[in-house]
């Protein structure tokens, strides 16, 4: 099964953009790229997902490499409330494959 | 957004006791999942279900069971609790047949003494 690799931690200054990378070099054609975040003492929260094209929503943007072997979650203006663990996972419709989350990236936002 | 509730939110039990964690979602999502989260391991899949009467083992299913008698509920049972099952448990749901988002509950913290 395809795996994802993320840095353990990143720091950002408040009100600056943040680019969180994720490598998924063995991704298959039907894998969707999902991002979730987990605030302290809460359950994970969906952020965004995509298949091939870049995606935008009110929370973030997702930039997907042309070969789909990597992606980047972009928070356009980090706030203190964005401090969380960010998870990148791969999902296949109708399958439980790759539903296990890794350790994610701990994002620290500095005031 | 889906609303998915877990109970109890906190529980302390003794080794060998049976424990059931409840999970209820209001959106009739066909897919439901149970995860456990431990320091250094991220979220690991325990069991999942794609619909009524369907249950499947995940990565760490030993010592756990689930049943799906209706669409809304997927209770997780620890038949004989062990200290190694001290963890935070998260239930999640998603719509059928899509790669759509997972909606998570707030978690149940279980301590086995």
Short mmCIF file of C-alpha atoms in Angstrom, two decimals:
data_model
loop_
_atom_site.label_atom_id
_atom_site.label_comp_id
_atom_site.label_asym_id
_atom_site.label_seq_id
_atom_site.Cartn_x
_atom_site.Cartn_y
_atom_site.Cartn_z
CA UNK A 1 0.00 0.00 0.00
CA UNK A 2 1.15 3.49 -0.76
CA UNK A 3 2.49 5.43 2.22
CA UNK A 4 2.82 9.10 2.94
CA UNK A 5 5.82 10.85 4.44
CA UNK A 6 5.64 14.15 6.28
CA UNK A 7 8.09 16.17 8.36
CA UNK A 8 7.62 15.67 12.07
CA UNK A 9 7.33 19.36 12.85
CA UNK A 10 7.27 22.82 11.29
CA UNK A 11 7.11 26.36 12.57
CA UNK A 12 5.49 29.42 11.12
CA UNK A 13 4.98 33.01 12.11
CA UNK A 14 1.47 34.28 12.60
CA UNK A 15 -0.16 35.83 9.52
CA UNK A 16 2.43 34.32 7.19
CA UNK A 17 1.74 31.54 4.66
CA UNK A 18 2.56 27.97 5.59
CA UNK A 19 3.44 25.20 3.14
CA UNK A 20 3.11 21.72 4.60
CA UNK A 21 4.65 19.04 2.35
CA UNK A 22 3.66 15.41 1.89
CA UNK A 23 5.43 12.78 -0.18
CA UNK A 24 3.50 9.84 -1.61
CA UNK A 25 5.83 8.45 -4.25
CA UNK A 26 3.97 5.12 -4.61
CA UNK A 27 0.51 6.65 -5.06
CA UNK A 28 -1.81 4.83 -7.45
CA UNK A 29 -4.14 6.36 -10.00
CA UNK A 30 -7.27 5.95 -7.88
CA UNK A 31 -5.83 7.34 -4.63
CA UNK A 32 -7.31 10.59 -3.40
CA UNK A 33 -5.03 12.82 -1.33
CA UNK A 34 -6.67 13.90 1.91
CA UNK A 35 -5.53 16.31 4.58
CA UNK A 36 -6.80 16.43 8.13
CA UNK A 37 -5.74 18.35 11.17
CA UNK A 38 -6.06 17.62 14.85
CA UNK A 39 -6.24 20.35 17.43
CA UNK A 40 -5.20 19.50 21.00
CA UNK A 41 -7.68 17.22 22.77
CA UNK A 42 -9.97 17.04 19.74
CA UNK A 43 -10.76 14.55 17.02
CA UNK A 44 -9.20 15.00 13.59
CA UNK A 45 -10.91 17.50 11.31
CA UNK A 46 -11.15 17.31 7.54
CA UNK A 47 -9.27 20.09 5.75
CA UNK A 48 -9.23 19.35 2.03
CA UNK A 49 -8.80 16.61 -0.54
CA UNK A 50 -7.98 16.25 -4.22
CA UNK A 51 -7.15 13.79 -6.97
CA UNK A 52 -5.15 15.53 -9.69
CA UNK A 53 -5.96 19.21 -9.85
CA UNK A 54 -5.16 21.84 -7.28
CA UNK A 55 -8.03 22.53 -4.91
CA UNK A 56 -9.09 25.50 -2.84
CA UNK A 57 -11.58 25.84 -0.03
CA UNK A 58 -12.21 28.24 2.80
CA UNK A 59 -9.65 26.59 5.02
CA UNK A 60 -6.71 25.96 2.73
CA UNK A 61 -5.35 25.16 -0.71
CA UNK A 62 -3.98 21.86 -1.92
CA UNK A 63 -1.27 21.86 -4.54
CA UNK A 64 -0.68 18.48 -6.20
CA UNK A 65 2.46 17.80 -8.19
CA UNK A 66 1.98 16.91 -11.83
CA UNK A 67 3.25 13.37 -11.24
CA UNK A 68 1.11 13.17 -8.06
CA UNK A 69 4.05 11.91 -6.04
CA UNK A 70 3.86 14.83 -3.67
CA UNK A 71 1.44 17.47 -2.49
CA UNK A 72 1.49 20.60 -0.40
CA UNK A 73 -1.13 21.95 1.95
CA UNK A 74 -1.09 25.72 1.93
CA UNK A 75 -2.45 27.83 4.75
CA UNK A 76 -2.48 31.32 3.30
CA UNK A 77 -2.29 33.23 6.59
CA UNK A 78 -1.48 31.17 9.63
CA UNK A 79 -3.24 32.02 12.85
CA UNK A 80 -2.59 30.76 16.35
CA UNK A 81 -5.68 28.58 15.97
CA UNK A 82 -3.98 26.74 13.11
CA UNK A 83 -1.49 25.18 15.51
CA UNK A 84 -2.26 21.48 15.19
CA UNK A 85 -1.03 18.16 13.88
CA UNK A 86 -1.62 17.92 10.14
CA UNK A 87 -2.10 14.52 8.52
CA UNK A 88 -1.78 13.63 4.87
CA UNK A 89 -3.39 10.32 3.91
CA UNK A 90 -4.42 8.52 0.73
CA UNK A 91 -7.95 7.21 0.27
CA UNK A 92 -9.49 4.91 -2.29
CA UNK A 93 -13.27 4.97 -2.78
CA UNK A 94 -14.90 1.90 -1.28
CA UNK A 95 -11.69 0.63 0.25
CA UNK A 96 -10.20 0.72 3.71
CA UNK A 97 -6.70 0.65 2.28
CA UNK A 98 -4.44 3.39 3.50
CA UNK A 99 -6.91 4.55 6.10
CA UNK A 100 -4.27 4.44 8.79
CA UNK A 101 -2.86 7.84 9.63
CA UNK A 102 0.84 8.36 10.21
CA UNK A 103 2.26 10.67 12.85
CA UNK A 104 1.64 13.82 10.82
CA UNK A 105 3.33 17.21 11.06
CA UNK A 106 3.10 19.23 14.26
CA UNK A 107 2.65 22.85 13.19
CA UNK A 108 3.66 25.51 15.67
CA UNK A 109 2.51 29.06 14.97
CA UNK A 110 4.58 31.77 16.59
CA UNK A 111 2.95 35.08 17.56
CA UNK B 1 -21.33 18.79 8.59
CA UNK B 2 -21.89 15.35 10.08
CA UNK B 3 -22.44 15.05 13.77
CA UNK B 4 -20.91 12.01 15.36
CA UNK B 5 -21.00 11.42 19.08
CA UNK B 6 -19.02 9.09 21.28
CA UNK B 7 -19.74 7.89 24.80
CA UNK B 8 -18.43 7.72 27.37
CA UNK B 9 -15.87 10.45 26.85
CA UNK B 10 -13.77 9.16 29.73
CA UNK B 11 -13.75 5.73 31.33
CA UNK B 12 -11.57 3.94 33.84
CA UNK B 13 -11.88 0.18 34.08
CA UNK B 14 -10.00 -2.81 35.41
CA UNK B 15 -8.10 -5.48 33.57
CA UNK B 16 -10.35 -8.28 32.40
CA UNK B 17 -13.59 -6.33 32.35
CA UNK B 18 -15.71 -5.97 29.24
CA UNK B 19 -16.01 -2.42 27.96
CA UNK B 20 -18.19 -1.00 25.21
CA UNK B 21 -17.61 2.37 23.60
CA UNK B 22 -20.57 3.81 21.76
CA UNK B 23 -20.49 5.72 18.48
CA UNK B 24 -23.57 7.34 16.93
CA UNK B 25 -23.82 9.40 13.78
CA UNK B 26 -26.90 11.23 12.57
CA UNK B 27 -26.20 11.41 8.85
CA UNK B 28 -26.84 7.80 7.86
CA UNK B 29 -23.32 7.42 6.55
CA UNK B 30 -22.72 3.86 5.42
CA UNK B 31 -19.02 3.85 6.30
CA UNK B 32 -17.95 3.88 9.93
CA UNK B 33 -14.52 3.40 11.48
CA UNK B 34 -12.85 2.99 14.85
CA UNK B 35 -9.30 4.23 15.47
CA UNK B 36 -7.05 4.30 18.48
CA UNK B 37 -4.45 6.97 19.07
CA UNK B 38 -1.35 6.50 21.15
CA UNK B 39 1.70 8.70 21.53
CA UNK B 40 4.18 7.97 18.77
CA UNK B 41 1.74 5.92 16.69
CA UNK B 42 -0.65 8.40 15.15
CA UNK B 43 -4.10 7.00 14.44
CA UNK B 44 -4.41 3.26 13.86
CA UNK B 45 -7.46 1.57 12.36
CA UNK B 46 -9.14 -1.03 14.59
CA UNK B 47 -12.32 -2.05 12.75
CA UNK B 48 -14.51 -0.61 10.03
CA UNK B 49 -17.91 -1.18 8.48
CA UNK B 50 -19.35 -0.37 5.07
CA UNK B 51 -22.96 -0.94 6.07
CA UNK B 52 -25.42 -2.85 8.21
CA UNK B 53 -24.17 -6.34 9.08
CA UNK B 54 -20.78 -5.59 7.51
CA UNK B 55 -17.68 -5.49 9.71
CA UNK B 56 -14.00 -5.73 8.84
CA UNK B 57 -10.74 -5.93 10.75
CA UNK B 58 -8.25 -3.14 10.59
CA UNK B 59 -4.59 -2.94 11.44
CA UNK B 60 -4.93 -3.48 15.21
CA UNK B 61 -8.11 -5.52 15.69
CA UNK B 62 -6.94 -8.11 18.23
CA UNK B 63 -8.93 -7.84 21.46
CA UNK B 64 -11.68 -5.71 19.88
CA UNK B 65 -15.00 -6.42 18.19
CA UNK B 66 -17.72 -4.35 16.55
CA UNK B 67 -21.26 -4.96 15.42
CA UNK B 68 -23.41 -3.00 12.96
CA UNK B 69 -27.11 -3.62 13.51
CA UNK B 70 -28.21 -0.26 12.10
CA UNK B 71 -26.74 2.53 10.02
CA UNK B 72 -26.29 5.03 12.84
CA UNK B 73 -24.30 3.04 15.39
CA UNK B 74 -21.02 1.14 15.54
CA UNK B 75 -20.22 0.12 19.13
CA UNK B 76 -16.68 -1.01 19.90
CA UNK B 77 -16.32 -3.79 22.48
CA UNK B 78 -13.23 -4.80 24.40
CA UNK B 79 -14.09 -8.33 25.50
CA UNK B 80 -11.45 -8.48 28.24
CA UNK B 81 -9.72 -5.16 28.72
CA UNK B 82 -5.93 -5.13 28.96
CA UNK B 83 -3.58 -2.37 30.07
CA UNK B 84 -2.23 -2.22 26.52
CA UNK B 85 -5.66 -0.99 25.44
CA UNK B 86 -5.33 2.21 27.43
CA UNK B 87 -5.69 4.78 24.69
CA UNK B 88 -7.85 7.45 23.12
CA UNK B 89 -10.43 6.00 20.77
CA UNK B 90 -11.93 7.88 17.83
CA UNK B 91 -14.95 6.95 15.80
CA UNK B 92 -15.39 8.28 12.26
CA UNK B 93 -17.89 8.06 9.42
CA UNK B 94 -18.05 8.87 5.73
CA UNK B 95 -20.49 8.57 2.87
CA UNK B 96 -20.64 5.41 0.81
CA UNK B 97 -18.69 4.89 -2.37
CA UNK B 98 -16.81 8.16 -2.38
CA UNK B 99 -13.38 9.32 -1.41
CA UNK B 100 -15.10 11.95 0.64
CA UNK B 101 -14.05 13.25 3.96
CA UNK B 102 -14.04 11.38 7.24
CA UNK B 103 -15.99 12.97 10.08
CA UNK B 104 -14.57 12.22 13.51
CA UNK B 105 -16.04 12.16 16.97
CA UNK B 106 -14.45 13.92 19.93
CA UNK B 107 -12.83 10.77 21.24
CA UNK B 108 -13.16 8.45 24.22
CA UNK B 109 -10.29 8.23 26.65
CA UNK B 110 -10.04 4.75 28.14
CA UNK B 111 -7.78 3.84 31.04
CA UNK B 112 -7.35 0.17 31.94
CA UNK B 113 -5.84 -0.36 35.40
#
